[in-house]
Amino acid sequence: MKIAIYAITLHGAKQAQRLAKTLPFVTVFVSDVGKELFQPNEAQAEHLTLPLSDFMAQRFSEYDHHICFFATGIVSRMIAPLMVDKRTDPGVICIDDHANFVIPMLSGHRGGANALACRVAELLAATPVVTTASDVAGSLSVDMLGAAFGWQLAPECEQAITSVSAAVVNEKPVLIVQRAGQQNWWREKRSMPANLICHPELAATQLTTISPEAWDGLVLICDQQMPEGYADWQNKCVLWRPKSLVLGIGCDRNTPAHVIQQGLQTFLDEHNLASESVAAFSSIALKADEAGIHAISYRQQTPFVTYEAPQLADVEGIENPSEFVKKITGVSSVAEAAALKKAGANRLLAPKWKYKQDGFNMTLACARIPADEAIAKKKWKNWLGENCHINAHGNEVVKGYQCKPKHVDLNRPMLYHRHHVLVCEGGRCAKEGSRNLAHHLRTYLKKLGLSEGENRIKISRTHCAGTCRNRAALVIYERLASHEPPINNGLWLRNIDALTEDDWQQLFLALKTRTPLQQVLDEGFFAPIEDAQIGKIVTENII
């Protein structure tokens, strides 16, 4: 990201000097009054000449961002004749020469000037002045949602961006459907606005039919070339193409690039997969120098990775092993195994597919990169499911929960539990994602059958456990018989906001089977505990 900084006063030059020391890829332009501030061993400054409008016009398209230390009126007049398209215009930021306020003036949203303004304000201890409605509200930016992950917006949905963005900020019902890609796109540490509802498909649920008429907009995250159900939403759908596909490739030696290109496109067309969603090509190390694949990789700016034969030998999920391929390469699969290996998946999206052109043979297979999200982050989203739906007026309806009857017997004993898990929901832990986590974990225990019976796990929330340095935390206590040694008793876990649903399942099942949690969770989740007697740090269980 290339950044140009302009200053025409002494104070402005001092602020430009501060930024130049901390921001990378910066070119500073200052007038004569401030040039002496820049020493030979510091960031160099180039001479700024007047008039400013001509000076900036010559450099406007050369940089991704322009930071101007002068009045907003000057900036407005300079950039007015230079603006072409909000999708391609560089970001322009205006800062007063005492660095009190940082104001994104152009391409704040799509161009990233809002984000840069906040970063610059932090560096200068200034106040960012951001006016984009969705950014100010901390809501969803439909046209920036996937930018941080390298996703691509489908060009045909550009006309829908304005109307869907308006629906978001005006609190109209907007559906978000995700079929592939990273799931942690909701960056706020709070619940999603009630008008935004998530769902994995455009299909009906048990409670309602998803009808375009009931929604003012749709954000669709999908790696299909023509998503199912998309046609009914085209006028109010923002379509994102996530980088979620890995293509495994096998081919004859010296297969030309044009054959590989045609084979790739035919494969994607036949399997209804979007080329924009291809994250990587992969193959066996024997193909590491295949010129045709490298040419396509360079042309499409898509990484090409290879693996040695032993790395592909025991990959799970291969559907079409071949003894002939094993004789040639040493492994029974190239395309399928390489796709699964690179994707980190154990199931193919599209199995081995053969193609031949101009006498050259190639095989292709596709795997989708698995994506999951920490359950503490997932609960910030509103989900269209069994307990929630949107009615014809766009209002969220939550079905009432059946209340448990109160027990009149005050001497009734406490329900038996095998493990007691105390989840901190105080202060910092709540900000890190533990707020209401205990409730969601109880619901999950019911699904696992661990909310009752001899293996019951009891979940309790605490206010503050005094372990703020460990982010969101919990402690586990076991109910032990006299003859039983402790396994996970007194164990403290930290960073629990990063545990995915699969991690929680492994944790709970390990408690059920009395398996040490160190065998199922990464060591980064265990909080070190100081031994009171000898003063050393230990991570063993406490009896």
C-alpha positions as semicolon CSV with decimal commas, in nm:
position;residue;x (nm);y (nm);z (nm)
1;M;0,000;0,000;0,000
2;K;0,168;0,321;-0,120
3;I;0,095;0,634;0,083
4;A;0,172;0,996;-0,001
5;I;0,187;1,255;0,278
6;Y;0,167;1,629;0,206
7;A;0,250;1,919;0,439
8;I;0,273;2,292;0,370
9;T;0,332;2,430;0,722
10;L;0,601;2,375;0,983
11;H;0,362;2,203;1,225
12;G;0,223;1,991;0,944
13;A;0,575;1,884;0,850
14;K;0,639;1,780;1,211
15;Q;0,329;1,558;1,208
16;A;0,427;1,417;0,868
17;Q;0,766;1,332;1,014
18;R;0,600;1,140;1,298
19;L;0,390;0,935;1,056
20;A;0,680;0,866;0,822
21;K;0,865;0,691;1,105
22;T;0,582;0,446;1,172
23;L;0,393;0,388;0,845
24;P;0,554;0,171;0,575
25;F;0,578;0,259;0,205
26;V;0,541;0,631;0,265
27;T;0,655;0,921;0,047
28;V;0,655;1,262;0,216
29;F;0,613;1,586;0,022
30;V;0,681;1,907;0,215
31;S;0,726;2,272;0,127
32;D;1,056;2,450;0,192
33;V;0,945;2,557;0,539
34;G;0,950;2,202;0,672
35;K;1,216;2,025;0,470
36;E;1,498;2,090;0,720
37;L;1,316;1,870;0,974
38;F;1,404;1,557;0,780
39;Q;1,755;1,440;0,860
40;P;1,962;1,222;0,623
41;N;1,925;0,918;0,849
42;E;1,547;0,958;0,868
43;A;1,267;0,924;0,615
44;Q;1,344;1,146;0,319
45;A;1,111;1,424;0,209
46;E;1,059;1,539;-0,146
47;H;0,995;1,897;-0,242
48;L;0,633;2,008;-0,274
49;T;0,567;2,281;-0,527
50;L;0,270;2,508;-0,578
51;P;-0,004;2,514;-0,692
52;L;-0,114;2,218;-0,480
53;S;-0,391;2,114;-0,720
54;D;-0,146;2,056;-1,004
55;F;0,104;1,884;-0,776
56;M;-0,148;1,632;-0,643
57;A;-0,316;1,576;-0,981
58;Q;0,014;1,444;-1,119
59;R;0,039;1,188;-0,838
60;F;-0,326;1,110;-0,764
61;S;-0,339;0,769;-0,931
62;E;0,014;0,666;-0,830
63;Y;-0,073;0,613;-0,463
64;D;-0,331;0,410;-0,274
65;H;-0,378;0,683;-0,013
66;H;-0,308;1,055;0,018
67;I;-0,270;1,210;0,365
68;C;-0,297;1,590;0,360
69;F;-0,195;1,814;0,650
70;F;-0,405;2,112;0,552
71;A;-0,762;2,241;0,564
72;T;-1,057;2,038;0,439
73;G;-1,157;2,320;0,203
74;I;-0,823;2,298;0,025
75;V;-0,852;1,919;-0,002
76;S;-1,209;1,935;-0,130
77;R;-1,118;2,173;-0,412
78;M;-0,811;1,971;-0,510
79;I;-0,978;1,630;-0,533
80;A;-1,313;1,739;-0,684
81;P;-1,193;1,726;-1,049
82;L;-0,989;1,409;-0,986
83;M;-1,266;1,179;-0,863
84;V;-1,370;0,908;-1,110
85;D;-1,521;0,601;-0,936
86;K;-1,553;0,512;-0,570
87;R;-1,441;0,160;-0,655
88;T;-1,104;0,279;-0,789
89;D;-1,041;0,626;-0,641
90;P;-0,755;0,633;-0,387
91;G;-0,825;0,718;-0,026
92;V;-0,780;1,079;0,081
93;I;-0,737;1,179;0,445
94;C;-0,728;1,532;0,581
95;I;-0,552;1,621;0,910
96;D;-0,514;1,961;1,074
97;D;-0,149;2,060;1,120
98;H;-0,169;2,016;1,499
99;A;-0,304;1,661;1,454
100;N;-0,626;1,703;1,650
101;F;-0,861;1,544;1,396
102;V;-0,818;1,284;1,121
103;I;-1,089;1,303;0,854
104;P;-1,129;1,055;0,567
105;M;-1,248;1,264;0,272
106;L;-1,260;1,014;-0,016
107;S;-1,291;0,635;-0,054
108;G;-1,334;0,595;0,318
109;H;-1,526;0,275;0,277
110;R;-1,427;0,085;-0,036
111;G;-1,085;0,245;-0,056
112;G;-1,000;0,177;0,307
113;A;-0,948;0,540;0,411
114;N;-1,172;0,497;0,717
115;A;-0,954;0,215;0,850
116;L;-0,635;0,403;0,773
117;A;-0,775;0,716;0,938
118;C;-0,838;0,523;1,259
119;R;-0,487;0,382;1,249
120;V;-0,331;0,723;1,183
121;A;-0,541;0,877;1,462
122;E;-0,407;0,616;1,703
123;L;-0,048;0,690;1,598
124;L;-0,094;1,065;1,637
125;A;-0,317;1,047;1,948
126;A;-0,582;1,228;1,745
127;T;-0,959;1,190;1,704
128;P;-1,083;1,008;1,390
129;V;-1,386;1,170;1,229
130;V;-1,563;0,892;1,041
131;T;-1,904;0,960;0,890
132;T;-1,983;0,638;0,700
133;A;-2,315;0,521;0,849
134;S;-2,234;0,151;0,884
135;D;-1,890;0,220;1,035
136;V;-2,026;0,471;1,286
137;A;-2,306;0,234;1,388
138;G;-2,067;-0,061;1,418
139;S;-2,292;-0,254;1,183
140;L;-2,222;-0,464;0,875
141;S;-2,041;-0,312;0,577
142;V;-2,182;-0,521;0,295
143;D;-1,923;-0,403;0,041
144;M;-1,623;-0,452;0,274
145;L;-1,727;-0,769;0,456
146;G;-1,478;-0,998;0,281
147;A;-1,206;-0,752;0,182
148;A;-0,980;-0,848;0,473
149;F;-0,985;-1,212;0,361
150;G;-0,911;-1,144;-0,007
151;W;-1,268;-1,227;-0,115
152;Q;-1,401;-1,075;-0,435
153;L;-1,728;-0,897;-0,495
154;A;-1,919;-1,030;-0,797
155;P;-1,926;-0,743;-1,052
156;E;-2,292;-0,803;-1,136
157;C;-2,399;-0,713;-0,780
158;E;-2,253;-0,361;-0,779
159;Q;-2,593;-0,203;-0,840
160;A;-2,737;-0,380;-0,535
161;I;-2,471;-0,254;-0,291
162;T;-2,636;0,084;-0,233
163;S;-2,983;-0,055;-0,162
164;V;-2,860;-0,336;0,063
165;S;-2,630;-0,097;0,252
166;A;-2,927;0,135;0,303
167;A;-3,134;-0,156;0,435
168;V;-2,861;-0,238;0,687
169;V;-2,830;0,113;0,832
170;N;-3,206;0,176;0,818
171;E;-3,270;-0,138;1,023
172;K;-3,456;-0,324;0,750
173;P;-3,439;-0,706;0,747
174;V;-3,126;-0,832;0,570
175;L;-3,043;-1,201;0,534
176;I;-2,680;-1,320;0,540
177;V;-2,624;-1,663;0,388
178;Q;-2,280;-1,822;0,402
179;R;-2,195;-2,145;0,225
180;A;-1,814;-2,126;0,230
181;G;-1,521;-1,916;0,349
182;Q;-1,395;-1,778;0,678
183;Q;-1,677;-1,731;0,924
184;N;-1,525;-1,470;1,156
185;W;-1,625;-1,168;0,944
186;W;-1,833;-1,016;1,226
187;R;-1,559;-0,821;1,405
188;E;-1,760;-0,645;1,673
189;K;-1,752;-0,775;2,030
190;R;-2,125;-0,740;2,072
191;S;-2,445;-0,883;1,933
192;M;-2,528;-0,821;1,570
193;P;-2,812;-0,571;1,509
194;A;-3,150;-0,744;1,522
195;N;-3,230;-0,670;1,156
196;L;-2,939;-0,884;1,039
197;I;-3,009;-1,258;1,036
198;C;-2,765;-1,538;0,942
199;H;-2,839;-1,874;0,785
200;P;-2,629;-2,136;0,604
201;E;-2,868;-2,177;0,309
202;L;-3,141;-2,007;0,109
203;A;-3,366;-2,304;0,179
204;A;-3,670;-2,312;0,406
205;T;-3,648;-2,392;0,775
206;Q;-3,894;-2,584;0,990
207;L;-4,061;-2,260;1,094
208;T;-4,061;-2,045;0,785
209;T;-4,000;-2,026;0,413
210;I;-3,723;-1,788;0,312
211;S;-3,896;-1,562;0,064
212;P;-3,724;-1,265;-0,107
213;E;-4,037;-1,058;-0,047
214;A;-3,983;-1,070;0,330
215;W;-3,631;-0,926;0,308
216;D;-3,487;-0,595;0,193
217;G;-3,152;-0,741;0,106
218;L;-2,931;-1,048;0,091
219;V;-2,558;-1,089;0,149
220;L;-2,453;-1,419;-0,008
221;I;-2,110;-1,573;0,055
222;C;-2,074;-1,858;-0,190
223;D;-1,811;-2,026;-0,410
224;Q;-2,060;-2,155;-0,665
225;Q;-2,052;-2,009;-1,015
226;M;-2,430;-1,981;-1,019
227;P;-2,554;-2,012;-0,660
228;E;-2,873;-2,207;-0,608
229;G;-3,163;-1,974;-0,541
230;Y;-2,962;-1,667;-0,641
231;A;-3,176;-1,575;-0,942
232;D;-3,471;-1,467;-0,726
233;W;-3,251;-1,220;-0,535
234;Q;-3,034;-1,063;-0,805
235;N;-3,173;-0,711;-0,770
236;K;-3,104;-0,699;-0,396
237;C;-2,818;-0,941;-0,342
238;V;-2,453;-0,861;-0,265
239;L;-2,252;-1,166;-0,368
240;W;-1,908;-1,237;-0,221
241;R;-1,671;-1,499;-0,362
242;P;-1,460;-1,639;-0,074
243;K;-1,117;-1,795;-0,128
244;S;-1,235;-2,140;-0,029
245;L;-1,137;-2,386;-0,305
246;V;-0,818;-2,583;-0,365
247;L;-0,766;-2,748;-0,704
248;G;-0,546;-3,055;-0,716
249;I;-0,372;-3,097;-1,053
250;G;-0,205;-3,388;-1,227
251;C;-0,088;-3,368;-1,588
252;D;0,147;-3,505;-1,852
253;R;0,497;-3,362;-1,854
254;N;0,520;-3,028;-2,042
255;T;0,145;-2,982;-2,077
256;P;0,104;-2,634;-2,235
257;A;-0,044;-2,352;-2,033
258;H;-0,337;-2,306;-2,273
259;V;-0,439;-2,671;-2,226
260;I;-0,422;-2,638;-1,848
261;Q;-0,619;-2,314;-1,864
262;Q;-0,893;-2,467;-2,077
263;G;-0,905;-2,775;-1,857
264;L;-0,939;-2,565;-1,542
265;Q;-1,221;-2,357;-1,686
266;T;-1,409;-2,660;-1,817
267;F;-1,375;-2,831;-1,480
268;L;-1,507;-2,525;-1,294
269;D;-1,795;-2,485;-1,540
270;E;-1,903;-2,848;-1,515
271;H;-1,895;-2,842;-1,135
272;N;-2,053;-2,496;-1,100
273;L;-1,752;-2,354;-0,915
274;A;-1,641;-1,991;-0,925
275;S;-1,289;-1,926;-1,052
276;E;-1,263;-1,625;-0,817
277;S;-1,292;-1,866;-0,522
278;V;-0,985;-2,073;-0,612
279;A;-0,738;-2,016;-0,328
280;A;-0,455;-2,243;-0,447
281;F;-0,336;-2,507;-0,692
282;S;-0,162;-2,815;-0,553
283;S;0,017;-3,121;-0,688
284;I;0,295;-3,370;-0,622
285;A;0,658;-3,255;-0,597
286;L;0,727;-3,419;-0,935
287;K;0,529;-3,130;-1,087
288;A;0,710;-2,856;-0,896
289;D;0,881;-2,739;-1,216
290;E;0,583;-2,780;-1,452
291;A;0,603;-2,461;-1,659
292;G;0,240;-2,464;-1,771
293;I;0,104;-2,472;-1,416
294;H;0,345;-2,200;-1,306
295;A;0,231;-1,982;-1,596
296;I;-0,135;-2,013;-1,493
297;S;-0,044;-1,960;-1,128
298;Y;0,138;-1,636;-1,214
299;R;-0,131;-1,516;-1,452
300;Q;-0,409;-1,567;-1,200
301;Q;-0,200;-1,473;-0,895
302;T;-0,293;-1,804;-0,733
303;P;-0,034;-1,993;-0,523
304;F;0,092;-2,329;-0,652
305;V;0,216;-2,572;-0,383
306;T;0,355;-2,923;-0,412
307;Y;0,406;-3,214;-0,171
308;E;0,651;-3,501;-0,159
309;A;0,503;-3,845;-0,227
310;P;0,514;-3,963;0,140
311;Q;0,308;-3,657;0,240
312;L;0,029;-3,765;0,002
313;A;0,039;-4,136;0,085
314;D;-0,201;-4,146;0,379
315;V;-0,433;-3,855;0,305
316;E;-0,788;-3,924;0,422
317;G;-1,076;-3,880;0,176
318;I;-0,929;-4,013;-0,152
319;E;-1,210;-4,158;-0,364
320;N;-1,032;-4,281;-0,679
321;P;-0,694;-4,441;-0,601
322;S;-0,502;-4,576;-0,900
323;E;-0,238;-4,849;-0,909
324;F;-0,108;-4,708;-1,240
325;V;-0,055;-4,366;-1,082
326;K;0,119;-4,536;-0,790
327;K;0,368;-4,704;-1,025
328;I;0,452;-4,370;-1,186
329;T;0,455;-4,138;-0,884
330;G;0,481;-4,361;-0,579
331;V;0,134;-4,270;-0,451
332;S;-0,210;-4,388;-0,560
333;S;-0,351;-4,038;-0,600
334;V;-0,215;-3,700;-0,707
335;A;-0,501;-3,460;-0,785
336;E;-0,736;-3,578;-0,508
337;A;-0,464;-3,623;-0,246
338;A;-0,301;-3,288;-0,319
339;A;-0,632;-3,101;-0,307
340;L;-0,726;-3,261;0,027
341;K;-0,379;-3,204;0,172
342;K;-0,363;-2,834;0,089
343;A;-0,724;-2,768;0,192
344;G;-0,685;-2,951;0,523
345;A;-1,007;-3,138;0,443
346;N;-1,106;-3,504;0,459
347;R;-1,378;-3,491;0,195
348;L;-1,370;-3,395;-0,171
349;L;-1,601;-3,135;-0,318
350;A;-1,537;-3,266;-0,670
351;P;-1,356;-3,600;-0,719
352;K;-1,096;-3,687;-0,981
353;W;-1,194;-3,554;-1,325
354;K;-1,010;-3,630;-1,649
355;Y;-0,944;-3,395;-1,939
356;K;-0,756;-3,435;-2,268
357;Q;-0,667;-3,176;-2,532
358;D;-0,405;-3,169;-2,808
359;G;-0,277;-3,508;-2,694
360;F;-0,210;-3,397;-2,336
361;N;-0,385;-3,552;-2,035
362;M;-0,463;-3,387;-1,705
363;T;-0,666;-3,469;-1,397
364;L;-0,831;-3,228;-1,157
365;A;-1,002;-3,255;-0,819
366;C;-1,136;-2,998;-0,578
367;A;-1,159;-2,972;-0,199
368;R;-1,318;-2,694;0,003
369;I;-1,115;-2,541;0,283
370;P;-1,298;-2,617;0,611
371;A;-1,398;-2,307;0,806
372;D;-1,525;-2,281;1,159
373;E;-1,562;-2,008;1,416
374;A;-1,514;-1,990;1,789
375;I;-1,850;-2,052;1,954
376;A;-1,802;-1,736;2,163
377;K;-1,788;-1,534;1,840
378;K;-2,059;-1,727;1,662
379;K;-2,312;-1,644;1,932
380;W;-2,280;-1,270;1,854
381;K;-2,461;-1,339;1,529
382;N;-2,838;-1,372;1,494
383;W;-2,927;-1,713;1,355
384;L;-3,239;-1,807;1,169
385;G;-3,328;-2,139;1,326
386;E;-3,558;-2,332;1,547
387;N;-3,621;-2,052;1,797
388;C;-3,618;-1,751;1,564
389;H;-3,765;-1,646;1,234
390;I;-3,856;-1,329;1,045
391;N;-4,221;-1,267;0,976
392;A;-4,368;-1,105;0,665
393;H;-4,315;-0,760;0,818
394;G;-3,948;-0,822;0,874
395;N;-3,982;-0,846;1,252
396;E;-3,784;-1,100;1,449
397;V;-4,003;-1,348;1,632
398;V;-3,864;-1,563;1,912
399;K;-4,070;-1,855;2,029
400;G;-4,132;-1,857;2,403
401;Y;-3,931;-2,097;2,612
402;Q;-4,114;-2,342;2,834
403;C;-4,036;-2,244;3,192
404;K;-3,939;-2,512;3,440
405;P;-4,183;-2,549;3,728
406;K;-4,065;-2,419;4,063
407;H;-3,990;-2,684;4,322
408;V;-4,189;-2,640;4,639
409;D;-3,962;-2,875;4,835
410;L;-3,689;-2,646;4,969
411;N;-3,500;-2,946;5,106
412;R;-3,470;-3,109;4,765
413;P;-3,103;-3,206;4,716
414;M;-2,891;-3,038;4,450
415;L;-2,880;-3,231;4,124
416;Y;-2,586;-3,467;4,094
417;H;-2,306;-3,359;3,861
418;R;-1,979;-3,528;3,768
419;H;-1,802;-3,204;3,670
420;H;-1,861;-2,842;3,763
421;V;-1,739;-2,584;3,508
422;L;-1,724;-2,221;3,623
423;V;-1,720;-1,973;3,333
424;C;-1,605;-1,617;3,399
425;E;-1,847;-1,363;3,249
426;G;-1,718;-1,057;3,428
427;G;-1,565;-0,740;3,283
428;R;-1,288;-0,823;3,040
429;C;-1,399;-1,182;2,989
430;A;-1,739;-1,060;2,869
431;K;-1,570;-0,828;2,620
432;E;-1,362;-1,119;2,490
433;G;-1,673;-1,320;2,412
434;S;-1,776;-1,503;2,729
435;R;-2,095;-1,305;2,781
436;N;-2,387;-1,552;2,785
437;L;-2,143;-1,829;2,692
438;A;-2,260;-2,038;2,987
439;H;-2,615;-2,042;2,845
440;H;-2,493;-2,159;2,504
441;L;-2,275;-2,429;2,660
442;R;-2,572;-2,565;2,858
443;T;-2,770;-2,591;2,534
444;Y;-2,478;-2,772;2,372
445;L;-2,449;-3,016;2,664
446;K;-2,812;-3,114;2,607
447;K;-2,728;-3,210;2,250
448;L;-2,440;-3,424;2,375
449;G;-2,655;-3,588;2,642
450;L;-2,432;-3,455;2,921
451;S;-2,686;-3,229;3,092
452;E;-2,822;-3,510;3,310
453;G;-2,735;-3,855;3,439
454;E;-2,419;-3,991;3,598
455;N;-2,194;-3,794;3,360
456;R;-2,374;-3,463;3,403
457;I;-2,161;-3,151;3,357
458;K;-2,287;-2,847;3,547
459;I;-2,214;-2,503;3,396
460;S;-2,214;-2,196;3,622
461;R;-2,130;-1,836;3,540
462;T;-1,917;-1,625;3,771
463;H;-1,873;-1,248;3,784
464;C;-1,496;-1,201;3,799
465;A;-1,252;-1,486;3,856
466;G;-0,954;-1,250;3,891
467;T;-0,773;-1,393;3,589
468;C;-0,809;-1,103;3,345
469;R;-0,457;-1,149;3,207
470;N;-0,572;-1,483;3,066
471;R;-0,859;-1,331;2,865
472;A;-1,182;-1,532;2,892
473;A;-1,129;-1,812;3,142
474;L;-1,292;-2,106;3,321
475;V;-1,207;-2,357;3,593
476;I;-1,311;-2,724;3,613
477;Y;-1,382;-2,924;3,928
478;E;-1,441;-3,300;3,941
479;R;-1,665;-3,487;4,184
480;L;-1,432;-3,772;4,283
481;A;-1,502;-4,099;4,459
482;S;-1,264;-4,189;4,741
483;H;-1,070;-4,430;4,522
484;E;-1,046;-4,207;4,213
485;P;-0,737;-4,002;4,129
486;P;-0,798;-3,650;3,990
487;I;-0,770;-3,613;3,613
488;N;-0,889;-3,261;3,527
489;N;-0,968;-3,134;3,875
490;G;-0,881;-2,770;3,946
491;L;-0,775;-2,716;3,586
492;W;-0,785;-2,357;3,461
493;L;-0,837;-2,282;3,092
494;R;-0,777;-1,946;2,923
495;N;-0,857;-1,797;2,582
496;I;-1,183;-1,992;2,582
497;D;-1,330;-1,732;2,346
498;A;-1,123;-1,900;2,075
499;L;-1,266;-2,251;2,128
500;T;-1,472;-2,374;1,833
501;E;-1,775;-2,600;1,860
502;D;-1,551;-2,897;1,777
503;D;-1,310;-2,794;2,056
504;W;-1,594;-2,776;2,309
505;Q;-1,720;-3,117;2,198
506;Q;-1,375;-3,270;2,251
507;L;-1,348;-3,096;2,589
508;F;-1,683;-3,222;2,715
509;L;-1,631;-3,574;2,585
510;A;-1,287;-3,582;2,747
511;L;-1,448;-3,490;3,079
512;K;-1,704;-3,766;3,031
513;T;-1,436;-4,029;2,966
514;R;-1,195;-3,877;3,223
515;T;-0,934;-3,815;2,957
516;P;-0,668;-3,550;3,037
517;L;-0,761;-3,234;2,850
518;Q;-0,396;-3,187;2,755
519;Q;-0,451;-3,471;2,507
520;V;-0,731;-3,292;2,319
521;L;-0,659;-2,919;2,351
522;D;-0,364;-2,708;2,247
523;E;-0,132;-2,610;2,531
524;G;-0,211;-2,243;2,470
525;F;-0,552;-2,297;2,632
526;F;-0,405;-2,397;2,972
527;A;-0,337;-2,127;3,229
528;P;-0,020;-2,179;3,434
529;I;-0,080;-2,211;3,807
530;E;0,168;-2,118;4,079
531;D;0,240;-2,382;4,343
532;A;0,170;-2,221;4,681
533;Q;0,431;-2,431;4,865
534;I;0,736;-2,398;4,643
535;G;0,645;-2,087;4,444
536;K;0,708;-2,237;4,102
537;I;0,473;-2,229;3,805
538;V;0,303;-2,561;3,733
539;T;0,032;-2,678;3,494
540;E;-0,049;-3,009;3,667
541;N;-0,393;-3,077;3,810
542;I;-0,466;-2,949;4,159
543;I;-0,621;-3,196;4,404
